[in-house]
mmCIF file of C-alpha atoms in Angstrom:
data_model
loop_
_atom_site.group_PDB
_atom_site.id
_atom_site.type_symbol
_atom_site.label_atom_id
_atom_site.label_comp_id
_atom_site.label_asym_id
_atom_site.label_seq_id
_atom_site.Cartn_x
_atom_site.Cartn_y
_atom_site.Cartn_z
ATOM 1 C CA UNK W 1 -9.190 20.590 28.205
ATOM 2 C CA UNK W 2 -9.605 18.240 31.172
ATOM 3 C CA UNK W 3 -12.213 16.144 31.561
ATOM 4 C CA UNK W 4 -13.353 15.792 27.844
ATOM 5 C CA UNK W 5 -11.156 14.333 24.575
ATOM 6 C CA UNK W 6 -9.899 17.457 22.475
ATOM 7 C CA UNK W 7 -10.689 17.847 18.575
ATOM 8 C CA UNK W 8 -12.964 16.418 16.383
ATOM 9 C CA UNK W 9 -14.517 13.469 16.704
ATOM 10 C CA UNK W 10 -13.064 10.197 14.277
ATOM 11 C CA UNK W 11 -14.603 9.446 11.397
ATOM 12 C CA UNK W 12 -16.674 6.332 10.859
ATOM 13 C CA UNK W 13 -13.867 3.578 10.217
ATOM 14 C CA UNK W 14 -11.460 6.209 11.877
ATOM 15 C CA UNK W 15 -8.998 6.031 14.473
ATOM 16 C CA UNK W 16 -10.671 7.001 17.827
ATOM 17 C CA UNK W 17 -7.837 8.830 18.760
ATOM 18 C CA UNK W 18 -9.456 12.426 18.071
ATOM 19 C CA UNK W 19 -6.935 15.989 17.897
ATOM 20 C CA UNK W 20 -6.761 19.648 17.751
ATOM 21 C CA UNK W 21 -4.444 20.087 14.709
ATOM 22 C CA UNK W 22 -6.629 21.585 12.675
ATOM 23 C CA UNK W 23 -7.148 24.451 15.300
ATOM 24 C CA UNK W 24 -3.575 24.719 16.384
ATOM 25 C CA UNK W 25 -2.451 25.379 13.085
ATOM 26 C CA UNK W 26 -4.833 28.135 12.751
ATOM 27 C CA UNK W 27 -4.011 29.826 15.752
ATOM 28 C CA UNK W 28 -0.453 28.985 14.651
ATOM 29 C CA UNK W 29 -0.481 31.670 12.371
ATOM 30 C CA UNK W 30 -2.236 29.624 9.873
ATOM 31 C CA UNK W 31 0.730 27.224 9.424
ATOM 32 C CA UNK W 32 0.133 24.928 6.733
ATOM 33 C CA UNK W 33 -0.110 21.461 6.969
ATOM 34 C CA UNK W 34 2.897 21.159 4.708
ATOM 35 C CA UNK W 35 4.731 23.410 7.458
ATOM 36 C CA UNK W 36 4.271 21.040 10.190
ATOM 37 C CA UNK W 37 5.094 17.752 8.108
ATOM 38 C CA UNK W 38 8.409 19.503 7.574
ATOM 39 C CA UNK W 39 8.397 20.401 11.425
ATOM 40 C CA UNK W 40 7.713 17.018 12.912
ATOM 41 C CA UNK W 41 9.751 14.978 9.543
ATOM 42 C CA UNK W 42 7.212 13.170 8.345
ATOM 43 C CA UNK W 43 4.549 13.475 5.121
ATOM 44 C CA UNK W 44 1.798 15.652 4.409
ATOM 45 C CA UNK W 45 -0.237 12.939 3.842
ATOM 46 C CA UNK W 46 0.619 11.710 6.960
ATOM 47 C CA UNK W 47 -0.459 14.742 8.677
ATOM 48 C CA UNK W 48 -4.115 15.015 6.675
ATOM 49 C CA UNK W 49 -4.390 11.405 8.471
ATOM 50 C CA UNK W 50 -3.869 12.158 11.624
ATOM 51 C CA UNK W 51 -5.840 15.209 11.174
ATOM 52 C CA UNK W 52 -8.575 13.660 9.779
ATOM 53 C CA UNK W 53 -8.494 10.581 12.008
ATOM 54 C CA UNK W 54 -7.737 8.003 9.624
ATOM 55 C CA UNK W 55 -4.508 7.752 11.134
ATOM 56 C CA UNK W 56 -3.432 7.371 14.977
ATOM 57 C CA UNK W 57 -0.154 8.789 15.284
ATOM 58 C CA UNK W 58 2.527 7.116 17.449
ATOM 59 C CA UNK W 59 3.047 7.711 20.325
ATOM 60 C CA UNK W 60 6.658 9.616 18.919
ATOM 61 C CA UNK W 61 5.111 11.547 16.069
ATOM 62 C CA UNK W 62 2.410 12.952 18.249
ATOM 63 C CA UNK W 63 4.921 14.304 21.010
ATOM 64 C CA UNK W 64 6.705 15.859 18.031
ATOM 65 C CA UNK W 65 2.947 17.643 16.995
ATOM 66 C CA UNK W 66 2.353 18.361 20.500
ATOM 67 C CA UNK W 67 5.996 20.318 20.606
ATOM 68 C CA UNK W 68 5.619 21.760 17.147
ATOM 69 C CA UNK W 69 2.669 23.820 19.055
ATOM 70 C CA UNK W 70 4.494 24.286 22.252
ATOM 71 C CA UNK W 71 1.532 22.464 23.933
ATOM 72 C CA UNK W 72 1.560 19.234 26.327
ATOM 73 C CA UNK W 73 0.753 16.165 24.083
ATOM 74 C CA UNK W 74 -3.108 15.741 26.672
ATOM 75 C CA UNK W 75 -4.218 19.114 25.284
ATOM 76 C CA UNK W 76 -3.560 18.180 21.267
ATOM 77 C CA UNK W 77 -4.848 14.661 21.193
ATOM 78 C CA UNK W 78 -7.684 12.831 23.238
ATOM 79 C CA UNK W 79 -8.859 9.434 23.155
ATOM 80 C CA UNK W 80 -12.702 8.926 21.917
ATOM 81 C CA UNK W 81 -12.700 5.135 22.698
ATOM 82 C CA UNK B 1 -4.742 27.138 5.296
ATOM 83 C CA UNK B 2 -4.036 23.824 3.430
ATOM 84 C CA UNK B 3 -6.581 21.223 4.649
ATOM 85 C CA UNK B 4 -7.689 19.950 0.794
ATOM 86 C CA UNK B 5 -7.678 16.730 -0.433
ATOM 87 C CA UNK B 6 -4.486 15.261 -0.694
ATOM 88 C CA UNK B 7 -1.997 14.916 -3.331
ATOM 89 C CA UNK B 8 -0.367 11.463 -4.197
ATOM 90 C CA UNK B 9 3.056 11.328 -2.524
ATOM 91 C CA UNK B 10 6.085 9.895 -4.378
ATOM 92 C CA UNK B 11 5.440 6.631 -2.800
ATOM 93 C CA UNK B 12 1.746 6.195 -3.868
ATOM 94 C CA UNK B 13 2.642 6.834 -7.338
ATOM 95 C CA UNK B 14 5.079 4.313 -7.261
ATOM 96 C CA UNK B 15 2.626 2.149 -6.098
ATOM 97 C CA UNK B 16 0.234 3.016 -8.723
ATOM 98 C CA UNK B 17 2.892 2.356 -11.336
ATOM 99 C CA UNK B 18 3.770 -1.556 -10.558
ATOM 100 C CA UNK B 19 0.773 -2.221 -10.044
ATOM 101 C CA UNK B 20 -0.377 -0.790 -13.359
ATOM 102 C CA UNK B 21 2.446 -2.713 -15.143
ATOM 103 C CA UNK B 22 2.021 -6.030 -13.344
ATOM 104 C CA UNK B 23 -1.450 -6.059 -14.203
ATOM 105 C CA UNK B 24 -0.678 -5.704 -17.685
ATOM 106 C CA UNK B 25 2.174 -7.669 -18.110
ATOM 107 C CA UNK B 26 2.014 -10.794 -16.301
ATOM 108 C CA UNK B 27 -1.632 -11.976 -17.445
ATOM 109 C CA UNK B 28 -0.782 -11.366 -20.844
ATOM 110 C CA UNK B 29 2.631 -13.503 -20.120
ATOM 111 C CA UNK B 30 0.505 -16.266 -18.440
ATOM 112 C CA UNK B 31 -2.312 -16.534 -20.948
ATOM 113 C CA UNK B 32 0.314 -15.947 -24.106
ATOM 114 C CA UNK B 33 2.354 -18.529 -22.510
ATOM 115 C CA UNK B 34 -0.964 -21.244 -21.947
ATOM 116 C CA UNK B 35 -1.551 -20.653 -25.498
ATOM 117 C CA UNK B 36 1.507 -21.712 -26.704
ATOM 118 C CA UNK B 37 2.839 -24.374 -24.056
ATOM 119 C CA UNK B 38 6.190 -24.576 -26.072
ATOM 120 C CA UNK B 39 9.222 -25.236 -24.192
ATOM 121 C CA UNK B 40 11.004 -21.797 -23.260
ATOM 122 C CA UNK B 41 7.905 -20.140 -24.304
ATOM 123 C CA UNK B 42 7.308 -18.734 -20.078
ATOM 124 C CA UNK B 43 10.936 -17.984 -19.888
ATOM 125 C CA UNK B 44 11.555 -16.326 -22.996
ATOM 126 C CA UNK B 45 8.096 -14.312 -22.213
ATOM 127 C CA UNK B 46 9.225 -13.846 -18.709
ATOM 128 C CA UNK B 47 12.702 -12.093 -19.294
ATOM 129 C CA UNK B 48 11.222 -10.028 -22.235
ATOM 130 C CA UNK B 49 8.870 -8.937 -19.307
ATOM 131 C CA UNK B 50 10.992 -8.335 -16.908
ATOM 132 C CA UNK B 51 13.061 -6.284 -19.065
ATOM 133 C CA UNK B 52 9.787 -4.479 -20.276
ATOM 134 C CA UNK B 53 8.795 -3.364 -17.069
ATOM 135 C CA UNK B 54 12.226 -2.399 -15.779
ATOM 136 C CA UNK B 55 12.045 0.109 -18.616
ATOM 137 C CA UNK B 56 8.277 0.902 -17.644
ATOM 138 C CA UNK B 57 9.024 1.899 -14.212
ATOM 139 C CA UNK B 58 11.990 3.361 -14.645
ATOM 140 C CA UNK B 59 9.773 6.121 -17.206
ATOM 141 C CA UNK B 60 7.413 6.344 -14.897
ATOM 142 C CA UNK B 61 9.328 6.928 -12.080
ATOM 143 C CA UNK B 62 11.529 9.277 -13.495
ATOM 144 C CA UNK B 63 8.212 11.348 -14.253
ATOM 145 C CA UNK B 64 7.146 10.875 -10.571
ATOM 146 C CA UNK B 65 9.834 12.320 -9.128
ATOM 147 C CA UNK B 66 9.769 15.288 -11.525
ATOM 148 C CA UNK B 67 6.388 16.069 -10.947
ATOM 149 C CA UNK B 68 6.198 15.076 -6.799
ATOM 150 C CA UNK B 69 7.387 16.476 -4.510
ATOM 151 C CA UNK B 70 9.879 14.151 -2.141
ATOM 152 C CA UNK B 71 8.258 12.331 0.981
ATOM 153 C CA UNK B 72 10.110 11.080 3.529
ATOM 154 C CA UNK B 73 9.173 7.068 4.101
ATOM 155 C CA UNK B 74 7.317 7.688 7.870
ATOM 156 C CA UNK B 75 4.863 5.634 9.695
ATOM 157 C CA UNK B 76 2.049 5.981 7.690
ATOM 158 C CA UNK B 77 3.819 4.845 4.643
ATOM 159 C CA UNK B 78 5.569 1.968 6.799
ATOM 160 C CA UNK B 79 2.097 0.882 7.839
ATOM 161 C CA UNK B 80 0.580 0.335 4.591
ATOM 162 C CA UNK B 81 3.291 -1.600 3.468
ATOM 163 C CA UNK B 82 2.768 -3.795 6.735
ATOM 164 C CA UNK B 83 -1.213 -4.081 6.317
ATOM 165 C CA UNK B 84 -0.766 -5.066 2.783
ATOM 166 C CA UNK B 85 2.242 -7.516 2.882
ATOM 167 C CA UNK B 86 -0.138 -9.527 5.185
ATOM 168 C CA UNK B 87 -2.986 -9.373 2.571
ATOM 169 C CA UNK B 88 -0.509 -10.499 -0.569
ATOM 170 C CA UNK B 89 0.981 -13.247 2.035
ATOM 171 C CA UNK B 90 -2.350 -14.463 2.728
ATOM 172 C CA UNK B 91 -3.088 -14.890 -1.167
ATOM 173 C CA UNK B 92 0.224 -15.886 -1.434
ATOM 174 C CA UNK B 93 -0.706 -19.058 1.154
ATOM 175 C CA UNK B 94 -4.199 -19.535 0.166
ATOM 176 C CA UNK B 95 -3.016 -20.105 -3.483
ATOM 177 C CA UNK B 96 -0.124 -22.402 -2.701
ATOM 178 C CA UNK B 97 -2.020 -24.403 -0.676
ATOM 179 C CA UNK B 98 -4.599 -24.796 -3.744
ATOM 180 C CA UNK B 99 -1.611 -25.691 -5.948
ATOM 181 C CA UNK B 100 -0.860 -28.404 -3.156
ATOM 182 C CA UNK B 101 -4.337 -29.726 -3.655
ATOM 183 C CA UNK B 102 -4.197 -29.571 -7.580
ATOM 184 C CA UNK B 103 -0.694 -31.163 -7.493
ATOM 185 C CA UNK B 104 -1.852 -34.195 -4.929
ATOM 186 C CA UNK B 105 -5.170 -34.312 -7.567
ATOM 187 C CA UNK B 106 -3.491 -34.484 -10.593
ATOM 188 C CA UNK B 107 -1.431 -37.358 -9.272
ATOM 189 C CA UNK B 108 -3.824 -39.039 -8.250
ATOM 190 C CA UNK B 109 -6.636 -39.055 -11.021
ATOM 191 C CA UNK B 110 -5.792 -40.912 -14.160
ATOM 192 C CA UNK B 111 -8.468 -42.019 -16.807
ATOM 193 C CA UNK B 112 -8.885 -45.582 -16.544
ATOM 194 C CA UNK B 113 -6.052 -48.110 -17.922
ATOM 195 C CA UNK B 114 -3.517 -45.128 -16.958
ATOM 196 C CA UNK B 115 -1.458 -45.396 -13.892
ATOM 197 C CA UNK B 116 -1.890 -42.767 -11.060
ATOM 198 C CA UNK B 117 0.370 -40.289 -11.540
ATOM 199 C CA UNK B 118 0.481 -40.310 -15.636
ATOM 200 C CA UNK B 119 -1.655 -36.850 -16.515
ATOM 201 C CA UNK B 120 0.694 -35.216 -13.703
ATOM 202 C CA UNK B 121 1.863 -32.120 -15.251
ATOM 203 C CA UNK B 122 4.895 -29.676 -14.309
ATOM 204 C CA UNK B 123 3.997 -27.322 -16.789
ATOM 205 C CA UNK B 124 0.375 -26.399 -15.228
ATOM 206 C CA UNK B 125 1.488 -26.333 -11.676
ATOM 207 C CA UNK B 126 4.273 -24.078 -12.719
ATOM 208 C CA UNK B 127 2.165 -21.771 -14.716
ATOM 209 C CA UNK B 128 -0.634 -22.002 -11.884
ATOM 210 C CA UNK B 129 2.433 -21.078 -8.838
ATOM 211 C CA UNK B 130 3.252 -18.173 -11.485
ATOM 212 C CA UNK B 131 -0.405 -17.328 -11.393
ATOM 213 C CA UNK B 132 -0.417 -16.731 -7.378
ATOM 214 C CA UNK B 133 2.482 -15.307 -7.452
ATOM 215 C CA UNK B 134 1.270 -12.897 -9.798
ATOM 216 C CA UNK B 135 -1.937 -12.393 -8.049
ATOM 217 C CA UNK B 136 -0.654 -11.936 -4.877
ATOM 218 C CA UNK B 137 1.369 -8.864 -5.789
ATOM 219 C CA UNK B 138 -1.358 -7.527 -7.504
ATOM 220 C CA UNK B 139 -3.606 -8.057 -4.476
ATOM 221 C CA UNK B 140 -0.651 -6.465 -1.942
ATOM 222 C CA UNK B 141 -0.118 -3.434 -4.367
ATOM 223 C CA UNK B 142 -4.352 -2.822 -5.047
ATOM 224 C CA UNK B 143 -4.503 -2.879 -1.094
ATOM 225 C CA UNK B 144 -1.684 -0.334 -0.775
ATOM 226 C CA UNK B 145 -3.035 1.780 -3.371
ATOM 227 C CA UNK B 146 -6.601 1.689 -1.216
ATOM 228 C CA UNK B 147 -4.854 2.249 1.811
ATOM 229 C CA UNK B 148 -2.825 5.443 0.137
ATOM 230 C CA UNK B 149 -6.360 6.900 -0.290
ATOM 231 C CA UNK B 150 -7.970 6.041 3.375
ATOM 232 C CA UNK B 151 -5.576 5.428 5.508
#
């Protein structure tokens, strides 16, 4: 993942903090987004933001993402700025 | 894999449900009460309101929680209620500081023969501070309910 920003890119209005949440959960054994709320403590809702990018996550809640994937926090979430 | 659109949380249909009975309770208290400027007429209409939308929420919320699931109160949520307290304070200010300027005016303008001062009514500022009030929630709650939806 060096050298680029992983995930999509933001929406228009979006946060320009872009992810790969969408693609870890697949290869997550298609965990649900419901699954990871309950994982990192925090809402569904919250989770569709950040996976949408109408949401930056703090700087806490995406660590917790990052470790709910077993990945380093660089490879989940990039900065499209 | 779960990636539709997303269902209202607890919190967002909380939202939805005081600011669904503010907006039809206190307008109808302010205009009732305009109506009929008798004394006691705001108060009496206000506690009858109060009490009406106690009951109100406490219906609707009881059917919230039965039919959503629980949420905890994260970030996101926290957010919100930060991006739209500063939109209901800044009605909130804006509209006191017009009730400032109708105060100072309605001291000062009298109809010739009359002293300064004598058309200088309580009443209307009171009912116009309940007014901003009133809007200002209603503002604070309609951007949270946006927010619940984009944000």
């Amino acid at each position: 993942m060096a050298g680029r920003s992983p995930g999509r890119p933001p929406k228009s209005g979006g946060t320009p903090v872009t992810n790969r949440i969408r693609e870890l959960r697949f290869h997550a054994g298609e965990m649900t987004q419901q699954q990871l709320a309950d994982a990192v403590g925090v809402s569904r809702q919250t989770i569709v933001a950040v996976e949408q990018g109408r949401h930056a996550p703090s700087l806490e809640l995406a660590f917790r993402i990052a470790r709910a994937f077993g990945e380093p926090v660089e490879s989940v979430f990039g900065f499209d700025g | 894999m779960n990636t539709a659109a997303t269902g209202a949380a607890f919190q967002e249909r909380s939202n939805i449900a005081c600011l669904v009975t503010t907006a039809v309770i206190y307008p109808a208290i302010l205009v009732i009460a305009f109506l009929n400027p008798t004394p006691g007429t705001l108060i009496g209409l206000l506690i009858a309101g109060v009490v009406l939308q106690v009951i109100a929420l406490a219906v609707l919320h009881a059917a919230a929680a039965v039919f959503t699931r629980a949420e905890p109160d994260d970030e996101r949520v926290r957010a919100i209620a930060h991006r739209s307290d500063r939109l209901g304070g800044l009605v909130l200010a804006v509209g006191v500081f017009l009730v400032v300027c109708l105060t100072i005016a309605q001291g000062l303008a009298a109809p010739e023969g009359f002293a300064p001062g004598s058309f200088a009514s309580p009443i209307i500022t009171g009912y116009v501070l309940f007014a901003v009030f009133v809007a200002s929630e209603l503002a604070r709650m309609a951007h949270a309910a946006v927010l619940h939806r984009r944000a």
